[in-house]
Structures are given as structure tokens and as C-alpha cells.
PDB file of C-alpha atoms and ligand atoms in Angstrom:
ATOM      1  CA  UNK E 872       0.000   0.000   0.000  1.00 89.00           C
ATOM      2  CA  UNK E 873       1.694   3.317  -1.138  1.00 96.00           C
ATOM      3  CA  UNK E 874       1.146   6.543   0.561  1.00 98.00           C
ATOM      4  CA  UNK E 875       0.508   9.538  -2.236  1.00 98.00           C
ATOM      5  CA  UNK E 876       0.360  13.170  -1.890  1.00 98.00           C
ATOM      6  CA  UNK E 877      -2.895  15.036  -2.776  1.00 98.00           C
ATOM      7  CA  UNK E 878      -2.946  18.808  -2.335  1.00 97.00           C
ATOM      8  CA  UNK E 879      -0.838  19.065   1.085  1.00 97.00           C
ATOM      9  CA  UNK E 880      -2.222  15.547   3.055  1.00 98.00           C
ATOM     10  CA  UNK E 881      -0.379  12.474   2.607  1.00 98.00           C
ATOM     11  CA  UNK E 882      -2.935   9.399   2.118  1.00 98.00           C
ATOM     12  CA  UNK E 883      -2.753   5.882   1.575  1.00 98.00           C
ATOM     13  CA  UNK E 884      -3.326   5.603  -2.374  1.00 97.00           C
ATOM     14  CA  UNK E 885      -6.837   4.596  -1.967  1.00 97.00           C
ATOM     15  CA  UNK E 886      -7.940   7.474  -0.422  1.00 97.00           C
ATOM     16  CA  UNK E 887      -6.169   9.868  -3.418  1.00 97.00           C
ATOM     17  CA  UNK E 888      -8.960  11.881  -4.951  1.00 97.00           C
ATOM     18  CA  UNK E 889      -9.168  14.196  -7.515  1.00 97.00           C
ATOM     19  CA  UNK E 890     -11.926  16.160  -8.771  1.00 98.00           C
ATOM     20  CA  UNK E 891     -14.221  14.752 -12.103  1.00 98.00           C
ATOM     21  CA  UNK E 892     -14.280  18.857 -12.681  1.00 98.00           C
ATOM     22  CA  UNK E 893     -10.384  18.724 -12.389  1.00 98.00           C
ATOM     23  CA  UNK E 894      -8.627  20.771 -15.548  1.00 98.00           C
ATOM     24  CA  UNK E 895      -5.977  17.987 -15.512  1.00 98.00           C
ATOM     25  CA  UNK E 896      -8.610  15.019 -16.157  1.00 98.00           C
ATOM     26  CA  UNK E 897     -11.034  16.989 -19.178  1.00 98.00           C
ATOM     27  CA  UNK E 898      -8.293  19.277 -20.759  1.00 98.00           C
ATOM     28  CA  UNK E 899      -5.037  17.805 -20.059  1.00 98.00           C
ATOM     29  CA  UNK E 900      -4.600  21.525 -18.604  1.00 98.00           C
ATOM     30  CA  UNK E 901      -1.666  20.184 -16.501  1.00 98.00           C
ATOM     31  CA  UNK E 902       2.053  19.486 -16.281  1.00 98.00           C
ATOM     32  CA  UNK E 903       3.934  16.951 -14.779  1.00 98.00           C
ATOM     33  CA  UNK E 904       7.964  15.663 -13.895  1.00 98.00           C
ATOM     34  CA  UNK E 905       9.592  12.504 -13.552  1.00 98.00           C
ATOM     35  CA  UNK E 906      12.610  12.075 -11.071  1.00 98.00           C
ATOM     36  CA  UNK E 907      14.547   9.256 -10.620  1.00 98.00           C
ATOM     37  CA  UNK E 908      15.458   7.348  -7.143  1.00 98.00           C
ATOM     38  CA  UNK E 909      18.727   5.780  -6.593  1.00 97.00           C
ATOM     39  CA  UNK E 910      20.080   4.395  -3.158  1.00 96.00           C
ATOM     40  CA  UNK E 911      17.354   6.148  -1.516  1.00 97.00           C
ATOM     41  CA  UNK E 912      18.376   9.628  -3.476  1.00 98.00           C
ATOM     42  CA  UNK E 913      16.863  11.857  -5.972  1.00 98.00           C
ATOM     43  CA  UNK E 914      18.567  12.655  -9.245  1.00 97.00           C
ATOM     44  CA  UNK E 915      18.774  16.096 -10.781  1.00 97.00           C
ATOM     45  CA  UNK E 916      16.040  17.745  -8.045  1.00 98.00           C
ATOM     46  CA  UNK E 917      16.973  21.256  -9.028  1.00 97.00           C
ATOM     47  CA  UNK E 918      17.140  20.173 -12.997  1.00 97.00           C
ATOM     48  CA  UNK E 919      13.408  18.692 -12.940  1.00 98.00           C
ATOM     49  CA  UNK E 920      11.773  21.709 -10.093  1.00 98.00           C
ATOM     50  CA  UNK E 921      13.639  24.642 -12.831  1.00 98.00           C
ATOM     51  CA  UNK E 922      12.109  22.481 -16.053  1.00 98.00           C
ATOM     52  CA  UNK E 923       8.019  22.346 -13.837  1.00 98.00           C
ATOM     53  CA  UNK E 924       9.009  25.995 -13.358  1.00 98.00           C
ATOM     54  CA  UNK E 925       9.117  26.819 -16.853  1.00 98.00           C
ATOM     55  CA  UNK E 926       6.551  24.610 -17.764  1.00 98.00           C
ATOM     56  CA  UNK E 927       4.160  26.437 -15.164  1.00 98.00           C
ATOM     57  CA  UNK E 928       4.974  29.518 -16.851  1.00 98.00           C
ATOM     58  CA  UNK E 929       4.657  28.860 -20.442  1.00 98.00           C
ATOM     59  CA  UNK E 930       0.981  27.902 -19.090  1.00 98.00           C
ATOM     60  CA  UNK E 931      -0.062  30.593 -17.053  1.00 96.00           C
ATOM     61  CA  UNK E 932       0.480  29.151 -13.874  1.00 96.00           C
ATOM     62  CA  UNK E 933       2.497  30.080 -11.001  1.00 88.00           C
ATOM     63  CA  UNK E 934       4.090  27.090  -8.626  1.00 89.00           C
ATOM     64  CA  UNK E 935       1.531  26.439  -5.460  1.00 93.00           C
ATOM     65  CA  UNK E 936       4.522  24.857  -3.644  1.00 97.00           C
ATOM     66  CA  UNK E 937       8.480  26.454  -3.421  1.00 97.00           C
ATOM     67  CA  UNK E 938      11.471  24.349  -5.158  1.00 97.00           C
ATOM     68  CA  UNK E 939      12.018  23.530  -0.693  1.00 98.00           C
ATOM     69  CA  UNK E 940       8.624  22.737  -0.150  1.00 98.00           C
ATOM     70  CA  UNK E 941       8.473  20.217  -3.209  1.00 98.00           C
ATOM     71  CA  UNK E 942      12.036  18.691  -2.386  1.00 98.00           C
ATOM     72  CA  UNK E 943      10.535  18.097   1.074  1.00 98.00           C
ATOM     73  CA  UNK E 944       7.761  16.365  -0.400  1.00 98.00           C
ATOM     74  CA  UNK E 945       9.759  13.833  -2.808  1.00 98.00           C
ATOM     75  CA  UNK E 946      12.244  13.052  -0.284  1.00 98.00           C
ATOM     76  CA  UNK E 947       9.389  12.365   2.592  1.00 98.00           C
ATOM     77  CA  UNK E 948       7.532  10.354  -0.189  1.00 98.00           C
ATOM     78  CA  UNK E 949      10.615   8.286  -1.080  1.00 98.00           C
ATOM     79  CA  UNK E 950      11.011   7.799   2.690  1.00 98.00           C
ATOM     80  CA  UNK E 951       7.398   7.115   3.468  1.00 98.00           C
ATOM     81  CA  UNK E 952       6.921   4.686   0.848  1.00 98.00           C
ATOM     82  CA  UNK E 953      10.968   3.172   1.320  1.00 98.00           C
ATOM     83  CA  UNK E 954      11.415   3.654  -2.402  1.00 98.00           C
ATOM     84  CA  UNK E 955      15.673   2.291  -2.803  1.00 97.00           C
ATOM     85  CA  UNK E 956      15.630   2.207  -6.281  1.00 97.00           C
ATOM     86  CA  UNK E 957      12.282   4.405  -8.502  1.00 98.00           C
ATOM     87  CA  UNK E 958      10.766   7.042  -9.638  1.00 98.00           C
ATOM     88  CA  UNK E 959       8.861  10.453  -7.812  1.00 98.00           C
ATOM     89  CA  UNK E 960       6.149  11.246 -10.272  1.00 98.00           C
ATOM     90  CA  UNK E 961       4.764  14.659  -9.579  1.00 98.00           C
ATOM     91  CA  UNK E 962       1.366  16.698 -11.361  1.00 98.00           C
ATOM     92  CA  UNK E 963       0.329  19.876 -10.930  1.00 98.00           C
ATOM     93  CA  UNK E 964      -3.428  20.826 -13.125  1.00 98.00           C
ATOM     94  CA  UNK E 965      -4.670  23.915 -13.014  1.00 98.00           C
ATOM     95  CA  UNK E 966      -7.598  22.515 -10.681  1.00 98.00           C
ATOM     96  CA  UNK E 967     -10.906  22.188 -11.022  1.00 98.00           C
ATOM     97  CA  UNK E 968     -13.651  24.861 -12.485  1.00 97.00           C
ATOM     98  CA  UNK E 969     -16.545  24.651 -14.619  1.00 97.00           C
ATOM     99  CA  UNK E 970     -16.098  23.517 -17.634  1.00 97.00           C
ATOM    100  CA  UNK E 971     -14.779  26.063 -20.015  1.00 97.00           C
ATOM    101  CA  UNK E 972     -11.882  26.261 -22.781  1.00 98.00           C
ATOM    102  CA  UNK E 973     -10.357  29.544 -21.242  1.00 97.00           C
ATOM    103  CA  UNK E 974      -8.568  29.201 -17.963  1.00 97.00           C
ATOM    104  CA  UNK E 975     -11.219  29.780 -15.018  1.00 96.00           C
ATOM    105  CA  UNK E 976      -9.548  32.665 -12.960  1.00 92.00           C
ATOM    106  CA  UNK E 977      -8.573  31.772  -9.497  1.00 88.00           C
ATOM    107  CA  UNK E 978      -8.724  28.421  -9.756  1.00 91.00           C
ATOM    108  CA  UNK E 979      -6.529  26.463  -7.037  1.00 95.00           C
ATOM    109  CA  UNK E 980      -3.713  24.140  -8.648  1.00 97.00           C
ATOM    110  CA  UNK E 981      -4.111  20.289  -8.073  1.00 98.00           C
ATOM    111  CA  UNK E 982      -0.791  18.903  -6.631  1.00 98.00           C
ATOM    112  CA  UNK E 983      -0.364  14.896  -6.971  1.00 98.00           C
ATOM    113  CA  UNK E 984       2.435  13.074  -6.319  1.00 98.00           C
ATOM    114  CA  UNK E 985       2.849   9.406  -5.969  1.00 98.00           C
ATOM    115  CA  UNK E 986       6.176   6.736  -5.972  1.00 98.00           C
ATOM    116  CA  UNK E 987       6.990   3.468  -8.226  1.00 98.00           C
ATOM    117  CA  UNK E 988       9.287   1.197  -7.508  1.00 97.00           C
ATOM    118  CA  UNK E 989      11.375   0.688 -10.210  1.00 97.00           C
ATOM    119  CA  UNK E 990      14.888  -1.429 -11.216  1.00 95.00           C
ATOM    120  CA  UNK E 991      16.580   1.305 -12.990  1.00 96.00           C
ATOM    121  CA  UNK E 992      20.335   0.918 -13.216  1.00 93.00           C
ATOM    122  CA  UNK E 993      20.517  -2.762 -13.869  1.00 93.00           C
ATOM    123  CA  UNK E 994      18.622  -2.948 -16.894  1.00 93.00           C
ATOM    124  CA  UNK E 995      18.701  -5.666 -19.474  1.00 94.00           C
ATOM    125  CA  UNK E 996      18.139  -3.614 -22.266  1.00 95.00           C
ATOM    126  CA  UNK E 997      21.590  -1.618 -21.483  1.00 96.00           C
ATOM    127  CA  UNK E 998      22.940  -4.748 -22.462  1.00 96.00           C
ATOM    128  CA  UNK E 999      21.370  -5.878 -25.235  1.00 97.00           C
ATOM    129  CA  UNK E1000      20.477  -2.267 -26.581  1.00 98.00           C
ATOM    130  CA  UNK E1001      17.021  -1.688 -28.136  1.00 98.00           C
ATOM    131  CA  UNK E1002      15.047  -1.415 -31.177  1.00 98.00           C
ATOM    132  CA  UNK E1003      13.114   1.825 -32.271  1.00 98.00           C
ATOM    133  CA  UNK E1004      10.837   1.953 -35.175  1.00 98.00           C
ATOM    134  CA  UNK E1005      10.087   5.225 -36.610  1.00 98.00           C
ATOM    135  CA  UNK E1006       6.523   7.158 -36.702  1.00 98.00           C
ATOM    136  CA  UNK E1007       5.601  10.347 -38.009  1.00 98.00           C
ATOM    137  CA  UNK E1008       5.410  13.351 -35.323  1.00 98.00           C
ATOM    138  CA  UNK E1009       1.700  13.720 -35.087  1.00 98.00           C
ATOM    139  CA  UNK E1010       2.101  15.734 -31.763  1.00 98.00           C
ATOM    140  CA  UNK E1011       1.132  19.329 -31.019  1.00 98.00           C
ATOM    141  CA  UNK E1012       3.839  21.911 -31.557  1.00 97.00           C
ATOM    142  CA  UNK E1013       4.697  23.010 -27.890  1.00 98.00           C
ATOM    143  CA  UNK E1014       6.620  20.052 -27.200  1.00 98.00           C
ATOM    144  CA  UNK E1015       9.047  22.056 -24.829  1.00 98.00           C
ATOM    145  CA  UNK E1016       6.564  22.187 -22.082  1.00 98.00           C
ATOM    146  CA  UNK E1017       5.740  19.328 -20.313  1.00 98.00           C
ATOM    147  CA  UNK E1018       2.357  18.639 -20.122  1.00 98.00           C
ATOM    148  CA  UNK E1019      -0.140  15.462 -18.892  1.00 98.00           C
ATOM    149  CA  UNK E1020      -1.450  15.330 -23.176  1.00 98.00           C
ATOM    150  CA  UNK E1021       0.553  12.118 -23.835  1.00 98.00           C
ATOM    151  CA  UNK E1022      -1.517  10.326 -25.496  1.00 98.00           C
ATOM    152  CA  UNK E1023       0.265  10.294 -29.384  1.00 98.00           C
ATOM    153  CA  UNK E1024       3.481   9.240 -27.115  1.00 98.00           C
ATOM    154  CA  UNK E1025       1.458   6.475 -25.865  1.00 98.00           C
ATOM    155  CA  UNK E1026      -0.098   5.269 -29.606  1.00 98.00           C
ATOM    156  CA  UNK E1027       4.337   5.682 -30.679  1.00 98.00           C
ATOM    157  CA  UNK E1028       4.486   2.598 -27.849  1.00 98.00           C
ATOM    158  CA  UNK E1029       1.760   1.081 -28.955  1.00 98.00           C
ATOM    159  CA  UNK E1030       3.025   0.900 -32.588  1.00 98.00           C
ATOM    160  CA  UNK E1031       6.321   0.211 -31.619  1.00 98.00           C
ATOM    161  CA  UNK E1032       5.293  -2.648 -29.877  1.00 98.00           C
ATOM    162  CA  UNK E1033       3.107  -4.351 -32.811  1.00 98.00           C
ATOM    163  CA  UNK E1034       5.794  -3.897 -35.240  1.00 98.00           C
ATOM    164  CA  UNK E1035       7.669  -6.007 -32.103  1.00 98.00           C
ATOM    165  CA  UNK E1036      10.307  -2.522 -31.238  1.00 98.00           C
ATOM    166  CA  UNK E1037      11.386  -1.514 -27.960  1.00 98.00           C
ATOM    167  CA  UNK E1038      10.004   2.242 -28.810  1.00 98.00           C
ATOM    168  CA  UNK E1039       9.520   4.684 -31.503  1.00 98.00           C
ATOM    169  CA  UNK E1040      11.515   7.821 -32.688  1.00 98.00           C
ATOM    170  CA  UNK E1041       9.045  10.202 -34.086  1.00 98.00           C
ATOM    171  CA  UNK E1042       9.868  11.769 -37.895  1.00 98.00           C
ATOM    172  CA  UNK E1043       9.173  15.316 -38.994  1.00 98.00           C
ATOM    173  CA  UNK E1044       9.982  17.113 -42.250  1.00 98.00           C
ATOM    174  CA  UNK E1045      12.198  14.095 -42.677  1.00 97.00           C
ATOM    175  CA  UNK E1046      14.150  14.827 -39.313  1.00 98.00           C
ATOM    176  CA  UNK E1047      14.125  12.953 -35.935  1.00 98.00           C
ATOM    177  CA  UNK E1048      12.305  14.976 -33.280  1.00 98.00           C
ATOM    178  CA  UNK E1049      12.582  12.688 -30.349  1.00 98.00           C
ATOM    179  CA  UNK E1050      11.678   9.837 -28.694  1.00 98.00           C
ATOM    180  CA  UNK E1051       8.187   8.826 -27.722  1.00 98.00           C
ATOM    181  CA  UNK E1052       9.452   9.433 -23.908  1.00 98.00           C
ATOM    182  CA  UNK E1053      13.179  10.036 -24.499  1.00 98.00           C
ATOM    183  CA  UNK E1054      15.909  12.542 -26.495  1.00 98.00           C
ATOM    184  CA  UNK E1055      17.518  10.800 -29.765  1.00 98.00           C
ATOM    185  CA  UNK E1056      21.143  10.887 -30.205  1.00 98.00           C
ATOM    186  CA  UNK E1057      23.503   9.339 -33.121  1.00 98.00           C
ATOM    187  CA  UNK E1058      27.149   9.339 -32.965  1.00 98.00           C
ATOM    188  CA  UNK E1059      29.382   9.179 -36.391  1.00 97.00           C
ATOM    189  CA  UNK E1060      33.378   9.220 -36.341  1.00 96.00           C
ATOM    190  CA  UNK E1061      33.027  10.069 -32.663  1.00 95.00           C
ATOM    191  CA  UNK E1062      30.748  12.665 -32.520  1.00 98.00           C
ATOM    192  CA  UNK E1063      27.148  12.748 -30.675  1.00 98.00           C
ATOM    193  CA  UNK E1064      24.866  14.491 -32.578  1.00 98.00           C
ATOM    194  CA  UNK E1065      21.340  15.535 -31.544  1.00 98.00           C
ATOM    195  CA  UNK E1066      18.648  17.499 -32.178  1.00 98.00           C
ATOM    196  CA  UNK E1067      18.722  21.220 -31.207  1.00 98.00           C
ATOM    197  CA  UNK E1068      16.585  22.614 -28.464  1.00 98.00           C
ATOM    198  CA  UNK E1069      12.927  24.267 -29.803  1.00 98.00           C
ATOM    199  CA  UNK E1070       9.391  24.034 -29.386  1.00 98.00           C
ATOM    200  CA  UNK E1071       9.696  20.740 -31.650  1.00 98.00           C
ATOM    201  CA  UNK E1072      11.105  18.404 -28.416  1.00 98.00           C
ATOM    202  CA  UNK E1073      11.182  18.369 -24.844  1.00 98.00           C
ATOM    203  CA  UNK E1074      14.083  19.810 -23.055  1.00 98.00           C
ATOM    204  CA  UNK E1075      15.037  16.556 -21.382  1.00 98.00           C
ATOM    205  CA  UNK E1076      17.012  17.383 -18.270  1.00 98.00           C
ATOM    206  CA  UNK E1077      19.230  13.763 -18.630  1.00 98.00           C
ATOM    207  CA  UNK E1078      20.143  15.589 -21.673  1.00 98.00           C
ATOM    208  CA  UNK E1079      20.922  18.595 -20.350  1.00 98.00           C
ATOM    209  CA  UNK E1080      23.424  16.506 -18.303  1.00 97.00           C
ATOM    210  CA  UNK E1081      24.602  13.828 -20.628  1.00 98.00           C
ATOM    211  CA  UNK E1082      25.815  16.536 -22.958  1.00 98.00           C
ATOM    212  CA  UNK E1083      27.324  18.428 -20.177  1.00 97.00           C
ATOM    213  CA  UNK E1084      29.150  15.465 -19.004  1.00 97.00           C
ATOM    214  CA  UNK E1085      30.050  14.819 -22.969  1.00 97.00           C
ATOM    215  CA  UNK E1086      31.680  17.600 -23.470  1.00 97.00           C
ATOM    216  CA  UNK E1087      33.779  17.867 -19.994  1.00 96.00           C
ATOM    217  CA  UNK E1088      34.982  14.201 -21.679  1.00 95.00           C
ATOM    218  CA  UNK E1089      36.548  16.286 -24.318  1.00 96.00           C
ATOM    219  CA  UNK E1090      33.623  14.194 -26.520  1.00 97.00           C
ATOM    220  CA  UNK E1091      32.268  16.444 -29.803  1.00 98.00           C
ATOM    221  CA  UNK E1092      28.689  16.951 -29.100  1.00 98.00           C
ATOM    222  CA  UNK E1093      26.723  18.746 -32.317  1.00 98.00           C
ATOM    223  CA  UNK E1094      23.179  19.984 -31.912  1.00 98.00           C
ATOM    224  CA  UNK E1095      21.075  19.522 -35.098  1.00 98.00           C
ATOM    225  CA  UNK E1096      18.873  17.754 -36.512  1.00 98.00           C
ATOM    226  CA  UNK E1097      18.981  14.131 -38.382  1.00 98.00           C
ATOM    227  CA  UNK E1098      17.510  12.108 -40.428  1.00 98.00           C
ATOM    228  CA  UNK E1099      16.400   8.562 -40.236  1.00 98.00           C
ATOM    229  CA  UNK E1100      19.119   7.520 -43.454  1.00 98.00           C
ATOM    230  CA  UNK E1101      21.554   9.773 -41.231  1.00 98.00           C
ATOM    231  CA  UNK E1102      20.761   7.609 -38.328  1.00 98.00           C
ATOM    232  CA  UNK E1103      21.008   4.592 -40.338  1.00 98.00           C
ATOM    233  CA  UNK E1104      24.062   4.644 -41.147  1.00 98.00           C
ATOM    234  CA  UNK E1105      25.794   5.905 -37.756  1.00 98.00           C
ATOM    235  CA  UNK E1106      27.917   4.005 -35.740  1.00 98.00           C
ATOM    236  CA  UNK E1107      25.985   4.256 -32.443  1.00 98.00           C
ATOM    237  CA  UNK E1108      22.630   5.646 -31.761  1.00 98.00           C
ATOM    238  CA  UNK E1109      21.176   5.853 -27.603  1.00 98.00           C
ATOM    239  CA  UNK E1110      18.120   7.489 -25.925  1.00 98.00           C
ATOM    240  CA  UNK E1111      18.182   9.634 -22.749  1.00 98.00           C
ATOM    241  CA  UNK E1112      15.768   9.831 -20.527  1.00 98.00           C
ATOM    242  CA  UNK E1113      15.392  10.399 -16.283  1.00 97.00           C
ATOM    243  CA  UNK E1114      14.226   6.384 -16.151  1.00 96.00           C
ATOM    244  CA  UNK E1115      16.285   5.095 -18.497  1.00 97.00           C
ATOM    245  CA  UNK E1116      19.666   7.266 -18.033  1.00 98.00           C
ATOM    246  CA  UNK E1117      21.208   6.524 -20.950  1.00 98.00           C
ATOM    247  CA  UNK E1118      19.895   3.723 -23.606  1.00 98.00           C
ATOM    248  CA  UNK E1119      21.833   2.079 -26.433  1.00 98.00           C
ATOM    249  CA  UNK E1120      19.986   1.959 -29.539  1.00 98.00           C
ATOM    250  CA  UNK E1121      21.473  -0.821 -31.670  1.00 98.00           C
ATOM    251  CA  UNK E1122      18.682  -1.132 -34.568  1.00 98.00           C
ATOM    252  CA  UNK E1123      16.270   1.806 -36.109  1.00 98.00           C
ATOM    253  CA  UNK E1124      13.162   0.261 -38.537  1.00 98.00           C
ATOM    254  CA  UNK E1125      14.655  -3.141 -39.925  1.00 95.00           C
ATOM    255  CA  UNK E1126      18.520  -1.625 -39.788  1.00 98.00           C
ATOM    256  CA  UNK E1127      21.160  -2.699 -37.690  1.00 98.00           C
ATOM    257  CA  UNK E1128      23.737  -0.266 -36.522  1.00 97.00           C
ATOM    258  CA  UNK E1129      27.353  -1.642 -36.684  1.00 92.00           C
ATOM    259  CA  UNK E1130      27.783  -5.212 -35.070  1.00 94.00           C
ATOM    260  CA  UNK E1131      24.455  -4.927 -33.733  1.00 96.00           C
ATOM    261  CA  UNK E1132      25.756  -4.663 -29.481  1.00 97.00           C
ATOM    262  CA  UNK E1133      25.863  -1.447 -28.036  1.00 97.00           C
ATOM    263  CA  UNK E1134      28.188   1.311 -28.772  1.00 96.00           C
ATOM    264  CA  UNK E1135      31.119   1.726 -26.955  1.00 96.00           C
ATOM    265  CA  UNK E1136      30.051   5.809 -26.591  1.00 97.00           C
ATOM    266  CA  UNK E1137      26.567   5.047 -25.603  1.00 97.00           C
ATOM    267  CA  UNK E1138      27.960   2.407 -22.900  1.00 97.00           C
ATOM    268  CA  UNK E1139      30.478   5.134 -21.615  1.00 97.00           C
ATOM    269  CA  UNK E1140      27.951   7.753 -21.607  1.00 98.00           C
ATOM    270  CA  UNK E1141      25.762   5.596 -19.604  1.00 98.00           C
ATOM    271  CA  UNK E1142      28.425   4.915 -16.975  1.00 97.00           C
ATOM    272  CA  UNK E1143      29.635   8.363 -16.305  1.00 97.00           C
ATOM    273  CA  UNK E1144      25.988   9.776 -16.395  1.00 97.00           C
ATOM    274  CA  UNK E1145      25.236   6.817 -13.367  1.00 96.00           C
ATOM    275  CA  UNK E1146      28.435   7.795 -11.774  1.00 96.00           C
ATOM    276  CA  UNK E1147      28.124  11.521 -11.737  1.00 95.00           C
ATOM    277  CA  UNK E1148      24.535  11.953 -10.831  1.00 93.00           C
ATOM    278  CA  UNK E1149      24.683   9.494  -8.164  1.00 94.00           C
ATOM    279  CA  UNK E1150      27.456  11.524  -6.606  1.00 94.00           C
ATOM    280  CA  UNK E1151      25.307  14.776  -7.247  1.00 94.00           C
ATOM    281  CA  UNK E1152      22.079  13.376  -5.866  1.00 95.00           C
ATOM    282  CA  UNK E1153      20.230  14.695  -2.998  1.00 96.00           C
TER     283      UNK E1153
HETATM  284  N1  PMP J2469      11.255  13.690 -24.617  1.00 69.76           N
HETATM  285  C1  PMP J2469      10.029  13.322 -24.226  1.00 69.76           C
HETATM  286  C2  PMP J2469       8.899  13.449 -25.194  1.00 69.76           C
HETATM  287  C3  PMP J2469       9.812  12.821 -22.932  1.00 69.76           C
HETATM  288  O1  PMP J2469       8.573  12.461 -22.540  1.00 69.76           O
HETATM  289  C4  PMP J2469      10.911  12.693 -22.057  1.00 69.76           C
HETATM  290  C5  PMP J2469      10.754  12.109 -20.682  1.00 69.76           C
HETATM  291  N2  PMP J2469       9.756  12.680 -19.952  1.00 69.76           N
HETATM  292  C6  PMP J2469      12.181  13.090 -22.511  1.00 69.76           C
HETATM  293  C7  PMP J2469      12.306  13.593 -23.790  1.00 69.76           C
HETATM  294  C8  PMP J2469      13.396  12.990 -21.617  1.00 69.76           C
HETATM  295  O2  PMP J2469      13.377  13.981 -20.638  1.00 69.76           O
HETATM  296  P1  PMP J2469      14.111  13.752 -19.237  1.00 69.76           P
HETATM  297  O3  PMP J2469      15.522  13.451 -19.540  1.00 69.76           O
HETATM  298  O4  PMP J2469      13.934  15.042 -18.529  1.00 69.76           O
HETATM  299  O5  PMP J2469      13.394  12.602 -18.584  1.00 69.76           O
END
């Protein structure tokens, strides 16, 4: 039995309500983080609280609860529900109102956050590496902010999965967005190319990091766009994301990238990314 957080009470899960009038539930009118737990730790706090800022802002919202308050309440959650190795999922909506398409004024903001238990850093698939099929980008075009509206992300899955992929990598104007839950990278000759920040992808904070940590590794890093023959016919390819870290991609549609095992940049990337942000975790 988990205990989740519901607008400042902390309740055993089946106690959570929300309200059928909620924002979140008929418009999607809310955003949402993901951050990972490892040995009892969050990773990247500050990165995800600074990206739910933004995301707030680009909506109209302001943040109920301070950057403290909200660290307070992931780290009580992780203890409260012993959570070694998982994920903090946290939602803010802009709360319930009659319905109406504009925003209701003075509405108060729903705050939800709940724990999953998780195996993150031993994952098979590091190993092995995975399998992406690529979809067209049927998603709206504010992709930067992080909202609840996932549900083309979740019909990427589901079409990854029939065609019997791991996930999908989502094609527009002939270039690679993104993932259906991740960033997209490619490395050629030794270089790590992905797409440029924009409205067209999500700013993914393991990015944000993985690229820092790239380029303190004296590794080339180029943000720009690709394309799937591009990707094709790269050495490597990998996904970021906060619950997979860092993913080796190791065949794209029915393509296999080099020898087929994962890349020996994706696998370091992977490493130091575990390494540094368990020593930065809080
Ligand atoms: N792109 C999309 C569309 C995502 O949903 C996610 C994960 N939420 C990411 C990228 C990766 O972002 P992060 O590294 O912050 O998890």
C-alpha cells in the first residue's frame, strides 16, 4: 500500500482523490515531472523543479509549492513509501472549475504526487540495446513544455510494440524529433549528434546533463537535426531519458547499426551519467 500526496495531506493511495471537474482530467490543462530514485536519493532535483518551473509559466500558472517545499515532499515520499531504487512522479493541473476552454480565474492548482518502484540501473536492455521503429510526429507543436497530453506518445508505444520494437523515434519534415518518452542521439566518427533545443522536443534534463558530461569528456557533441538515413548509417545511436539514463539503440526500422551490441560511446555515456549523478544526488 503506497502513501501519495494530494494537495498538502499524505494518504494511503486509496484514499487519493481528484476532482471529475479537475482541468488535468477533461483538458489535459496540466504538467507533470519525472525524477529518478537511486540508493534512496533523488537525481537532478533542481534540474526537474527549474524544467516544472518553466513549464508552469509557459501555461499561465504560477508554482503552489516552493522548489524547498516540493524537495521536502519527494524526499518524505521516497522515505514514506521506502522507495531504494524508482521514480517520484509529480502533477500539478490547473484545478478544477466549470467547464470552459479559457482558464477559469482563481482556480486552485491540483498537486499529486505518488512513488513506483522501479529497477533502474541494472537494466537488461543496457545490455542488449534496443530497437526503435520510426513514426511520423503527429504531436502538437509546444513540445518544450511538459504537459499530462501524452496520449500520441502512448499510440508511438503502442506501434512500436506491434511492429515487435522496444520504442519509436518520431519523424518530422524528414528529421528525428525525439523519442516517444526520451531525447535521440547518433554518434558518427566520434561525434554525438542531436537534435537542437525548440518548441519541436522536450528539453530533457538527462540531456541537459549527458551533454554536459560529454563535453567535460573532451567528446564532440553537435546539436542539429537528423535524419532517419543519417541515423542509419551511424555508428551508435542511444536514448536519454530520467528512467532510463542513458539507452543504447542498436537497430532503427529493420537496420542494424554496426555489429548490432551497443556502442562503446553510448555504454560510456551511460556509466559516467550513473556515476556523476549518483554523486550529485540529494
Ligand atoms: N522527450 C520526451 C517526449 C519525454 O517524454 C521525455 C521524458 N519525460 C524526454 C524527452 C526525456 O526527458 P528527461 O531526460 O527530462 O526525462
Amino acid at each position: 500500500m503506497r502513501t501519495v500526496y494530494v494537495n498538502g495531506d499524505y494518504v494511503p493511495e486509496y484514499q487519493a482523490r481528484v476532482s471529475v471537474f479537475d482541468r488535468g482530467f477533461l483538458f489535459a490543462d496540466g504538467v507533470y515531472e519525472v525524477t529518478s530514485v537511486l540508493g534512496g536519493k533523488l537525481l537532478d532535483f533542481n534540474g526537474h523543479a527549474a524544467r516544472l518551473e518553466r513549464s508552469l509559466g509557459e501555461l499561465g500558472m504560477s508554482s503552489p509549492l516552493s522548489r524547498d517545499e516540493l524537495l521536502a515532499i519527494h524526499r518524505e515520499l521516497t522515505r514514506l513509501n521506502e522507495i531504494d531504487e524508482g521514480l517520484v512522479y509529480l502533477q500539478i493541473t490547473r484545478g478544477a472549475a466549470d467547464r470552459d476552454f479559457a482558464y477559469p480565474e482563481g482556480s486552485s492548482p491540483t498537486v499529486v504526487l505518488f512513488t513506483q518502484k522501479k529497477q533502474l540501473a541494472d537494466n537488461p536492455i543496457a545490455e542488449r540495446g534496443m530497437s526503435v521503429l520510426t513514426i511520423p510526429d503527429q504531436r502538437w507543436g509546444r513540445r518544450d513544455i511538459k504537459t499530462v497530453q501524452l496520449l500520441y506518445a502512448s499510440m508511438g508505444k503502442m506501434m512500436a510494440k506491434a511492429a515487435g520494437a522496444d520504442d519509436a523515434w518520431m519523424v518530422e519534415d524528414g528529421q528525428i524529433t525525439e523519442g516517444t518518452s526520451n531525447n535521440a542521439y547518433i554518434v558518427k566518427d566520434g561525434k554525438i549528434v542531436t537534435r537542437q533545443l525548440g518548441t519541436e522536443i522536450l528539453h530533457g534534463i538527462t540531456r541537459a546533463a549527458v551533454l554536459r558530461f560529454a563535453r567535460e569528456a573532451q567528446m564532440e557533441v553537435e546539436e542539429r537535426p537528423f535524419t532517419v538515413a543519417e541515423a542509419q548509417t551511424a555508428d551508435e545511436a542511444f536514448i536519454t531519458s530520467a528512467s532510463s539514463f542513458v539507452m543504447p539503440v542498436v537497430r532503427i526500422d529493420n537496420v542494424t547499426l554496426g555489429d548490432g551490441a551497443p556502442g562503446r560511446v553510448s555504454r560510456r555515456l551511460r556509466e559516467i551519467y550513473l556515476d556523476e549523478s549518483l554523486r550529485a544526488a540529494i
